[in-house]
Each structure stands twice: as C-alpha cells, then as structure tokens.
mmCIF file of C-alpha atoms and ligand atoms in Angstrom:
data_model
loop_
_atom_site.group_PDB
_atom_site.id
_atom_site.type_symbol
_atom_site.label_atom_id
_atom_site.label_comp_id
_atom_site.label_asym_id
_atom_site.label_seq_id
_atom_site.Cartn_x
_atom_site.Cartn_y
_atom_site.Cartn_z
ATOM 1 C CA UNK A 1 -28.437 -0.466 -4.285
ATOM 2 C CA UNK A 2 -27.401 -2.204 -7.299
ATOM 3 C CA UNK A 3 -29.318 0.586 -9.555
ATOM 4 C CA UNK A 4 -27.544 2.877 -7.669
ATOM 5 C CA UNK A 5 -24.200 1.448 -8.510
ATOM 6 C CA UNK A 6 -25.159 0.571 -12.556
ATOM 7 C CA UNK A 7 -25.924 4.646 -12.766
ATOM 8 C CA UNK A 8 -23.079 5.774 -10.887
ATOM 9 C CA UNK A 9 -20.928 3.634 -13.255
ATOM 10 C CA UNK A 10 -22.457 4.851 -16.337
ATOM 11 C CA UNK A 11 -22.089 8.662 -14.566
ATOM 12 C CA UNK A 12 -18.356 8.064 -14.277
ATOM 13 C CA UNK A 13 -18.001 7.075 -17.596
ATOM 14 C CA UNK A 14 -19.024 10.479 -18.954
ATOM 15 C CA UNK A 15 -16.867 12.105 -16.331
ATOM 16 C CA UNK A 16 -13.497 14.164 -16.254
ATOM 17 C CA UNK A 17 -10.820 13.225 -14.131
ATOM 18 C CA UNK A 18 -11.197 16.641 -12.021
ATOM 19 C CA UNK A 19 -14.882 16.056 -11.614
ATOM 20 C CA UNK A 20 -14.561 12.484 -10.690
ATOM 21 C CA UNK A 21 -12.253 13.738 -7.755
ATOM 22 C CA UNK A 22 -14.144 16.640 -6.926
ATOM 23 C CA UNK A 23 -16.992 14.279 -6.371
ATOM 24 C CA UNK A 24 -15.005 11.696 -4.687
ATOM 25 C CA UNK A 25 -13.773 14.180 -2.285
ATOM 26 C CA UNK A 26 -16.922 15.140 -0.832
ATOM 27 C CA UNK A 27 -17.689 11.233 0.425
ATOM 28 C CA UNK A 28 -15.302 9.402 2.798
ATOM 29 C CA UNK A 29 -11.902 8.930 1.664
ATOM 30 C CA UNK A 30 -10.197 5.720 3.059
ATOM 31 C CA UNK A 31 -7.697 7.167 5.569
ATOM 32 C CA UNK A 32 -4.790 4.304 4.433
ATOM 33 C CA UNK A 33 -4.839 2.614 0.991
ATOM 34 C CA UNK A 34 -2.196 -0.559 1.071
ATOM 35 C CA UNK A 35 -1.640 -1.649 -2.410
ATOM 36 C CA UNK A 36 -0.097 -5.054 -3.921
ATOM 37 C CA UNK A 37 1.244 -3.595 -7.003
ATOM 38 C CA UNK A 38 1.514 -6.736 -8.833
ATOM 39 C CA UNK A 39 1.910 -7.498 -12.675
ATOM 40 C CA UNK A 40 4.936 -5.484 -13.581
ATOM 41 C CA UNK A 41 6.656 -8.751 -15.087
ATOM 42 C CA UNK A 42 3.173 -9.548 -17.370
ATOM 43 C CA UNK A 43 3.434 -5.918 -18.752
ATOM 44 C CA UNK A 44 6.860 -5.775 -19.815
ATOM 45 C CA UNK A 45 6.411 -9.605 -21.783
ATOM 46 C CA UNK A 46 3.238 -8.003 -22.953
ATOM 47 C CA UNK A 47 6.045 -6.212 -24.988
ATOM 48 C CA UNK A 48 8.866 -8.160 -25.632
ATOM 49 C CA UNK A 49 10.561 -6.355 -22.991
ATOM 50 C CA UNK A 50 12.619 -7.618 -19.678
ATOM 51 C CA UNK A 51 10.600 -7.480 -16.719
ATOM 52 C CA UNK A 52 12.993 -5.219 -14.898
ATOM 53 C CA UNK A 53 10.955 -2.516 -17.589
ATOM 54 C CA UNK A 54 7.903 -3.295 -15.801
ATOM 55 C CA UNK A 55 9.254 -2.639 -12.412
ATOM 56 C CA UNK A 56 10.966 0.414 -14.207
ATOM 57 C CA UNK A 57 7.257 1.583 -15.475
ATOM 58 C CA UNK A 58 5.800 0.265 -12.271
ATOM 59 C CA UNK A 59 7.858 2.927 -10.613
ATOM 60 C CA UNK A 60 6.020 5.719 -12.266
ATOM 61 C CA UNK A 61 3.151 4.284 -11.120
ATOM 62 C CA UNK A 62 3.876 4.861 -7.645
ATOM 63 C CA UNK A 63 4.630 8.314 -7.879
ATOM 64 C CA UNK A 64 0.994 9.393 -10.007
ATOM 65 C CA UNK A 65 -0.633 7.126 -7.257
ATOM 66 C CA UNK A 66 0.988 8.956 -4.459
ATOM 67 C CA UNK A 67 0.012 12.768 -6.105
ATOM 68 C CA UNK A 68 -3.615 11.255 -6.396
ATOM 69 C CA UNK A 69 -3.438 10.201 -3.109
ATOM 70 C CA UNK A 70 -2.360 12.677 -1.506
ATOM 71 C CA UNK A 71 -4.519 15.313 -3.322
ATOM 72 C CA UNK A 72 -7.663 13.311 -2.495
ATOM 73 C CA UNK A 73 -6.767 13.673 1.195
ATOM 74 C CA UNK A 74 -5.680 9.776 1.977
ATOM 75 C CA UNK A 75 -3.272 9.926 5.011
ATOM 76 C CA UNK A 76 -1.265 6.838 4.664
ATOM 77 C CA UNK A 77 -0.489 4.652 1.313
ATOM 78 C CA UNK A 78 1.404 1.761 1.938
ATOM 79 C CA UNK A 79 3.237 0.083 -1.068
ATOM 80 C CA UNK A 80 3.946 -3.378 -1.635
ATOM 81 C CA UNK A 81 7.227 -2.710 -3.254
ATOM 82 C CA UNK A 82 9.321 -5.970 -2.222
ATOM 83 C CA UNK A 83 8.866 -8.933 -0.065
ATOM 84 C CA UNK A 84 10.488 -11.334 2.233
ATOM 85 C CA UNK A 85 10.067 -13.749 -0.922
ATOM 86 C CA UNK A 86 10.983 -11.573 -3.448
ATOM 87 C CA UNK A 87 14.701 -12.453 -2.557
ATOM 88 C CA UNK A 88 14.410 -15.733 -5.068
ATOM 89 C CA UNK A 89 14.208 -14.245 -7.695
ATOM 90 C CA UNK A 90 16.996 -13.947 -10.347
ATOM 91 C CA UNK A 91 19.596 -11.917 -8.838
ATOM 92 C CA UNK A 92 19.818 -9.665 -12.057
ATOM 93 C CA UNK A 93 16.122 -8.831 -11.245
ATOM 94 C CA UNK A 94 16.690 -8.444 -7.435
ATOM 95 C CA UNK A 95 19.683 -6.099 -8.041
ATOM 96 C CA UNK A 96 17.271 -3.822 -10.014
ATOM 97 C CA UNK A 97 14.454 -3.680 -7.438
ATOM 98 C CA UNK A 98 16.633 -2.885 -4.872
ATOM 99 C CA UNK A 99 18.293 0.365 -6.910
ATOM 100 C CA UNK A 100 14.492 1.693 -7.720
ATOM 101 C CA UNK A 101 14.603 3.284 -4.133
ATOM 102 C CA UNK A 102 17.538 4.816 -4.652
ATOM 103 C CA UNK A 103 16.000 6.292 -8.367
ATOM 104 C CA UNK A 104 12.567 6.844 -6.994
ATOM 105 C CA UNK A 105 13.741 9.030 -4.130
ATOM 106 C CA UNK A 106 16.702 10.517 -6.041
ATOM 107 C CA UNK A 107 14.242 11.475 -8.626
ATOM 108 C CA UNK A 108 11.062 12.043 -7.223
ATOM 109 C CA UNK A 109 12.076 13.665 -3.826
ATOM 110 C CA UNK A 110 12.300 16.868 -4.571
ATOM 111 C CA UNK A 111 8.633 16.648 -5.397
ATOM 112 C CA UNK A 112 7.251 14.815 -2.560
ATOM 113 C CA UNK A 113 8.671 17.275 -0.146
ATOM 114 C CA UNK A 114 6.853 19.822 -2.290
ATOM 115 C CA UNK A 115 3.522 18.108 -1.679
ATOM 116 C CA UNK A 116 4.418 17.531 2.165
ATOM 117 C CA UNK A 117 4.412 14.349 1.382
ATOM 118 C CA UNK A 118 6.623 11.874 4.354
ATOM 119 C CA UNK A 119 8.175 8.765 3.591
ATOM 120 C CA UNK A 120 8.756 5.768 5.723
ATOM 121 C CA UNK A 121 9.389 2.624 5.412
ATOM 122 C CA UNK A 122 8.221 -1.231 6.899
ATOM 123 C CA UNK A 123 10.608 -4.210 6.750
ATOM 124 C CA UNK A 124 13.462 -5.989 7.538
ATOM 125 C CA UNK A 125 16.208 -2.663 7.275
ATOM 126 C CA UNK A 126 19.610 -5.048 8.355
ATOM 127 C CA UNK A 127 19.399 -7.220 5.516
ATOM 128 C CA UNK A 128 18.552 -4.175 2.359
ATOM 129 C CA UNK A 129 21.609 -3.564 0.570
ATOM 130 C CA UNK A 130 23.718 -0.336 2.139
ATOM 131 C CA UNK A 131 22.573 1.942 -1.277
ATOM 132 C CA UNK A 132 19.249 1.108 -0.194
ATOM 133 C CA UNK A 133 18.817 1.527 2.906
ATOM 134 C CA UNK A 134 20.773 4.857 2.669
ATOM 135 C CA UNK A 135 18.523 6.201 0.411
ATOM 136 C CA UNK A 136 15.393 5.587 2.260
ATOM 137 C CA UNK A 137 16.778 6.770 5.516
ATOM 138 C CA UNK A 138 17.607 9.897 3.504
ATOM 139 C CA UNK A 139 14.747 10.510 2.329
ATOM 140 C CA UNK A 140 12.434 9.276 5.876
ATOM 141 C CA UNK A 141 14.976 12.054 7.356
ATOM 142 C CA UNK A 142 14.175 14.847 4.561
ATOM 143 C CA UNK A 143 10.225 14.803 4.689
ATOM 144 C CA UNK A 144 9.639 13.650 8.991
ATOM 145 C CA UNK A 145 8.002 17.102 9.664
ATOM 146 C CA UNK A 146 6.106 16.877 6.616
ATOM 147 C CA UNK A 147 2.298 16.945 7.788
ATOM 148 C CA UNK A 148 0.614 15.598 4.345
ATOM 149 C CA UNK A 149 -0.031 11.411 2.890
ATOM 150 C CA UNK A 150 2.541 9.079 4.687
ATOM 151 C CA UNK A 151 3.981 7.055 2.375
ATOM 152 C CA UNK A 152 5.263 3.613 3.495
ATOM 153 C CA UNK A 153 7.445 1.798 1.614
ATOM 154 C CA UNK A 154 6.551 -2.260 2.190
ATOM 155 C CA UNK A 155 10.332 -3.258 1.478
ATOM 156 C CA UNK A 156 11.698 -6.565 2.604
ATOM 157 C CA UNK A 157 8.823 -6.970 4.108
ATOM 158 C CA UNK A 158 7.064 -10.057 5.547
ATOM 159 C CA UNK A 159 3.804 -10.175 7.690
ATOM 160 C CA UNK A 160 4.618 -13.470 9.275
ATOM 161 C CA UNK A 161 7.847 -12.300 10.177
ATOM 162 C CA UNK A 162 6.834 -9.240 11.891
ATOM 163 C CA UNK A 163 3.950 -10.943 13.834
ATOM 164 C CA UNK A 164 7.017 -13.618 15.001
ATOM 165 C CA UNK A 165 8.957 -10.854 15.703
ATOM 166 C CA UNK A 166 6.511 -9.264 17.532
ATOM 167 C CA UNK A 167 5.975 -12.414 19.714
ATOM 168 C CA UNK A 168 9.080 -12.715 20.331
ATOM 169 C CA UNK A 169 9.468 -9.670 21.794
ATOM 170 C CA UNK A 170 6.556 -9.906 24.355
ATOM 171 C CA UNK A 171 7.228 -13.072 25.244
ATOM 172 C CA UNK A 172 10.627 -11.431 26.633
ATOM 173 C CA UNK A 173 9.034 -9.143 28.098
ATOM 174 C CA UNK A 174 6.709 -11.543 30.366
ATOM 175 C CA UNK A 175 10.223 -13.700 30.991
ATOM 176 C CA UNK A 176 11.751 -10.569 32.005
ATOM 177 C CA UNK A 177 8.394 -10.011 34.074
ATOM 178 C CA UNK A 178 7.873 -6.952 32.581
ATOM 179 C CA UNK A 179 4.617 -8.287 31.227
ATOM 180 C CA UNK A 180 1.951 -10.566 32.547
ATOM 181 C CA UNK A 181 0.935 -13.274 29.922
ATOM 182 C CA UNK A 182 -2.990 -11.822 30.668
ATOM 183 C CA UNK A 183 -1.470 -8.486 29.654
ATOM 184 C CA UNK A 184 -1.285 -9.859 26.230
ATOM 185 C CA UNK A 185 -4.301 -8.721 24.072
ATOM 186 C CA UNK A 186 -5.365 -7.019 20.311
ATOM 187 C CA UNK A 187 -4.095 -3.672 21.397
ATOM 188 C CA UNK A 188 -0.667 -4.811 22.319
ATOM 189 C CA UNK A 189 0.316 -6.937 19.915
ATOM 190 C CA UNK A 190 -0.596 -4.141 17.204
ATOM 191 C CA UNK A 191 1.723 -1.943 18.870
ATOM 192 C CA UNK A 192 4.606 -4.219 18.473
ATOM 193 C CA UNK A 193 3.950 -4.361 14.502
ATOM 194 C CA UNK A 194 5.656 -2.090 12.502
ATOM 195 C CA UNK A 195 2.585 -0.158 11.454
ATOM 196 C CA UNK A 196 2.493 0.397 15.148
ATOM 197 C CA UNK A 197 2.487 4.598 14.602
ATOM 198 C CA UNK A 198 0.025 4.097 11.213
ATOM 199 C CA UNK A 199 -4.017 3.315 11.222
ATOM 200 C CA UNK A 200 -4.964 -0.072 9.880
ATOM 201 C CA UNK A 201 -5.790 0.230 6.285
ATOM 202 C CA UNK A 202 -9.003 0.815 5.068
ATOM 203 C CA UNK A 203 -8.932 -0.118 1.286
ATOM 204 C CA UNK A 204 -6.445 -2.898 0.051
ATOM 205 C CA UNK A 205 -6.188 -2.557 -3.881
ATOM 206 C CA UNK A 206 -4.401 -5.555 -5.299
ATOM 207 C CA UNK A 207 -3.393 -5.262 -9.505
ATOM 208 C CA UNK A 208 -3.266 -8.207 -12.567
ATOM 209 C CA UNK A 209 -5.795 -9.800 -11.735
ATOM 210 C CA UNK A 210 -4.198 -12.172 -8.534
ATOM 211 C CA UNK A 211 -6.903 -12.710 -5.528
ATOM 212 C CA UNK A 212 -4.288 -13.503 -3.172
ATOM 213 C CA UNK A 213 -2.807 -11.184 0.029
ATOM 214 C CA UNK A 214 1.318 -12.687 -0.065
ATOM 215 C CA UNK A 215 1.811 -12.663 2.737
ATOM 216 C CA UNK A 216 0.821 -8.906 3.296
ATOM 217 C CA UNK A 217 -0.524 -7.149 6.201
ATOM 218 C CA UNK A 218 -1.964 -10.426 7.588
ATOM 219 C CA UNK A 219 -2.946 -8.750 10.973
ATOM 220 C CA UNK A 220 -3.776 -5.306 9.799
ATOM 221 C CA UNK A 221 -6.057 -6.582 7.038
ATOM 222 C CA UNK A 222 -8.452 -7.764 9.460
ATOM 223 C CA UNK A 223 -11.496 -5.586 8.743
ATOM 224 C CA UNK A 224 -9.810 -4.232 5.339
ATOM 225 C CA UNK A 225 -12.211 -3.602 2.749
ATOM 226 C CA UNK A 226 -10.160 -5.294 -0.706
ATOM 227 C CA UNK A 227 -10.719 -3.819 -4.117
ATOM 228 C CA UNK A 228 -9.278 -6.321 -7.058
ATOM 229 C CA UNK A 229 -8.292 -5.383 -10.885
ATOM 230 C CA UNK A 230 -7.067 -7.191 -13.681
ATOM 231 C CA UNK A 231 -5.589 -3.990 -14.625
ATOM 232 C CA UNK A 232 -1.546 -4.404 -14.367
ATOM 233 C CA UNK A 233 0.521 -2.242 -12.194
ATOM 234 C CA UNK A 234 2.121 -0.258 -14.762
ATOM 235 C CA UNK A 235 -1.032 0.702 -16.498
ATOM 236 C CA UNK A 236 -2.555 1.325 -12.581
ATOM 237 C CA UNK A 237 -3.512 5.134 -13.451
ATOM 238 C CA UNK A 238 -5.986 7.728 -12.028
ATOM 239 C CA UNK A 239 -8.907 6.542 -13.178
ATOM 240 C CA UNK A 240 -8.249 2.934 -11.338
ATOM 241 C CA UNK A 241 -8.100 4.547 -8.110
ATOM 242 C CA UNK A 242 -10.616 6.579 -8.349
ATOM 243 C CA UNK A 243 -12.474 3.103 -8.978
ATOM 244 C CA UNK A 244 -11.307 1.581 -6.192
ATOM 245 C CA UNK A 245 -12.275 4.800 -3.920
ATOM 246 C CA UNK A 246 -15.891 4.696 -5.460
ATOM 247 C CA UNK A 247 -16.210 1.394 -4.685
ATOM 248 C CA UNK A 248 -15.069 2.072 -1.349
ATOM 249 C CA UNK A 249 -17.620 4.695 -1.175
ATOM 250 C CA UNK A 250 -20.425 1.998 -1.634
ATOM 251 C CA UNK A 251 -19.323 -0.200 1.045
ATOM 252 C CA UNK A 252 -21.362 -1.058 4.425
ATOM 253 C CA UNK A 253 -18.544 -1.505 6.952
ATOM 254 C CA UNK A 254 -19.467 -3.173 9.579
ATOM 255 C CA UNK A 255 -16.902 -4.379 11.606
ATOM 256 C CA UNK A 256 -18.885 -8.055 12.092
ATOM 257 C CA UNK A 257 -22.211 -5.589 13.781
ATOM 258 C CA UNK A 258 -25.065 -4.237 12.111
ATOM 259 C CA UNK A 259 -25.627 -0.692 10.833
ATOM 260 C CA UNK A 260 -27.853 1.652 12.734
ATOM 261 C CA UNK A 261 -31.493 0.594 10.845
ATOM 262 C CA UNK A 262 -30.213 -3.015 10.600
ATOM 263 C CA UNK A 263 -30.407 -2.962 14.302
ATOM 264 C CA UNK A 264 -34.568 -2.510 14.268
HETATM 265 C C1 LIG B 1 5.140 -7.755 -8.644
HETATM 266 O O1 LIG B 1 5.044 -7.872 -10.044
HETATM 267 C C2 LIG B 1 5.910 -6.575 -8.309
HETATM 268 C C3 LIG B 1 7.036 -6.574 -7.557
HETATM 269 C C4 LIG B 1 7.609 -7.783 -6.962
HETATM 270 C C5 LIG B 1 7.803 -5.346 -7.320
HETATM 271 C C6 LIG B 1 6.962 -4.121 -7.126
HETATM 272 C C7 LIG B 1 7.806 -2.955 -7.373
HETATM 273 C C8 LIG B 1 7.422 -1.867 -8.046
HETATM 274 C C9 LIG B 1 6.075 -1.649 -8.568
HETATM 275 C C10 LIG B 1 8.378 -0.786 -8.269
HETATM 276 C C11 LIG B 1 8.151 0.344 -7.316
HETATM 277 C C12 LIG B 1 9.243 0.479 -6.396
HETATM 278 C C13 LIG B 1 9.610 1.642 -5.844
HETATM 279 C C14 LIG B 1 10.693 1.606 -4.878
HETATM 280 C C15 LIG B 1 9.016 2.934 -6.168
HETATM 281 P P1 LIG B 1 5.611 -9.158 -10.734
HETATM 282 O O2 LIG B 1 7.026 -8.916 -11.093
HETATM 283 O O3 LIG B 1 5.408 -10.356 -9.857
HETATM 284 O O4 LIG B 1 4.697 -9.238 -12.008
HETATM 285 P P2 LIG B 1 4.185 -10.562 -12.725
HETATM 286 O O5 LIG B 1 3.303 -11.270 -11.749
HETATM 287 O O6 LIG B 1 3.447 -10.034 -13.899
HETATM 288 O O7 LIG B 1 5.403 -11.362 -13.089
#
C-alpha cells in the first residue's frame, strides 16, 4: 500500500495537468467536496497587503475550483465562504465579504450557466445584507434547471445552529402531534438540515494548514473522509485538488464495517 502510494506520488510529479485528470477520472470521484477555504488573511500579510486582497484572490479560487470540479464530474461542492462567527470581525472586512457574492456572481455567472453549473446556497438568508442576498437568489434562480456540479454557497452559516434549528422544528412537530418522539431517528433529522436535498460529503478539504472543522457540517461530516494542506486558499489551484482526489482515491471507506476480504 504504502509503495503503492510513494510511486503514484513520484508518477504525478512527472504528470500534466490533463493527464492527471484523465487518470483521475477513470477512479471514483467524490460525489460532494465541502471545502474550508481558510488562509486568505495569511496570504495577503504574506505581502504587505490588506486581508480583504486575500479574500479578493480567494475569490478566484473558487471559481478555478468549481471548473475543476465540475469537469472531473463532482456533483456537489460546498464552500465555506462565511460563518455564523465570521460576523466579529472588523466591520471594514465584513462589509467586503459580504459584496464578493454580489462580484462573484456578477462576474462569473455568465460562465457557470455555460458549464450548467447551479448555485445554491446554506445559511441563515434573514440576517445577509439585502445586496447579498439579492444576488444569490438571482443567481440560485438563473442556473435551477441547470443539470451539472451544484454549487453551495456555506454563507452565514452555522452547523450548530441548523442542528438547533432543526430540533426545534421537530420538537413542534411532536407538540403539535404531528410526530411521535420514537419517530425521531438519523433519517429525519437529516432531512430537516439544510443539505436536506444534497448527499453528505464525501471529501472535506480544509487549506493553511488549520486541523480544525469551525463549526462546519458537524452532522454531515460524520463518515467524511478529510484531506488537510498547508497550502493557503488563494494559492489552492488544480494541482491541490487533484491531490486531495488522489488521496481520496486511496482511501478504504468503511463506514465503521470491514471491506469484503477483511470479512474472512
Ligand atoms: C478564512 O480565511 C476565509 C474566510 C473567512 C472567507 C472565505 C471567503 C472566500 C475564500 C472568498 C470567496 C467568496 C465567494 C463568495 C466566492 P482567513 O481570513 O481566516 O485567513 P487567515 O486565517 O489567514 O487570517
């Protein structure tokens, strides 16, 4: 196994970016890639520059990750792009993140409707800034026929939240006696997340080097197979997720069983 991997990452090394997709294409390509694009601030003080240029380079990230993506045949990437917690931080820097919607879609759309790409979004909606949330709706209502990657903007988004939120919803059900409490099990309560219409994700890449999950995904992560890199967001590029997919690709998923010969 571990020979295996050593020549496979000396093969890479000598390989093109079209052969390295080719190749990655004809194993099994994780169906939903979540990503905690993290270390936009790092880059831009890397170079004397504000950290709203990192986000601003970040940006770009998204959309090469997306084409990749989407060419490779993932059906769902989900984006990290701004948290519950994210609202503490200077408002100068807040204000920014929550116009790079707004830019992405206003420049990038065009594109992603070209690639049948759809875009949706996860998150607390209410409390985004009107601009924001008009942009995103345009854009969820521009590409919903589109039949290629999903791609789901993470925005003023919390996992805690939406497994409270959740709850709370259920439980009103069963006081309402809609529901009986033994009603309550896995399967239900993932259909009263947001992801409720999207499969749980099969790869979770997190960038800059942070071994942490921030509150993401907490419930969907469950049997989530995580890929780490010191690489920062903004220098994220194809290469790094075709490294993540390989390594994918040499995974033994399990689920908590054993595989078919394990079994023996
Ligand atoms: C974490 O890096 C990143 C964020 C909080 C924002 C992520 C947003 C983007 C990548 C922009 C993409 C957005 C859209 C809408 C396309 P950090 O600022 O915490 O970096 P640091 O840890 O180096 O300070």
């Amino acid at each position: 196994m571990l020979h295996k991997l050593i020549r496979r990452k000396s093969e890479r090394q000598n390989q093109s970016l079209a052969e390295r997709i080719s190749l990655s294409k004809k194993e099994q390509i994780p169906g939903h890639i979540a990503i905690i694009m993290d270390g936009n601030g790092r880059w831009a003080k890397k170079r004397a520059l504000p950290r709203i240029a990192g986000h601003h380079e970040g940006m770009k990230t998204v959309r090469k990750v997306t084409l990749l993506a989407n060419e490779l045949g993932v059906k769902v990437l989900t984006v990290y792009a701004f948290s519950t917690e994210n609202w503490k931080r200077p408002k100068l820097e807040v204000d920014f993140l929550m116009r790079l919607p707004e830019e992405f879609l206003g420049t990038y759309l065009p594109e992603l409707i070209e690639k049948n790409v759809r875009v949706v979004m996860m998150g607390e909606n209410d409390t985004l800034p009107r601009h924001t949330q008009e942009a995103v709706r345009k854009a969820m209502i521009a590409t919903k026929d589109n039949t290629g990657l999903v791609l789901n903007f993470a925005l003023n988004y919390g996992s805690r939240a939406e497994i409270a939120h959740a709850m709370q919803t259920i439980a009103l059900q069963v006081k309402e006696g809609k529901l009986d409490p033994s009603d309550i099990n896995e399967n239900l309560i993932s259909e009263h997340l947001m992801t409720c219409d999207l499969p749980e994700p099969d790869l979770l890449i997190r960038t800059s080097g942070e071994v942490r999950l921030s509150n993401f995904m907490l419930w969907q992560l469950a049997y989530t197979e995580f890929w780490f890199t010191d690489t920062l967001w903004p220098d994220f590029d194809d290469h790094c997720l075709l490294d993540a997919v390989e390594s994918y690709q040499s995974r033994n998923r399990r689920y908590g069983g054993l595989k078919g010969e394990e079994k023996n």
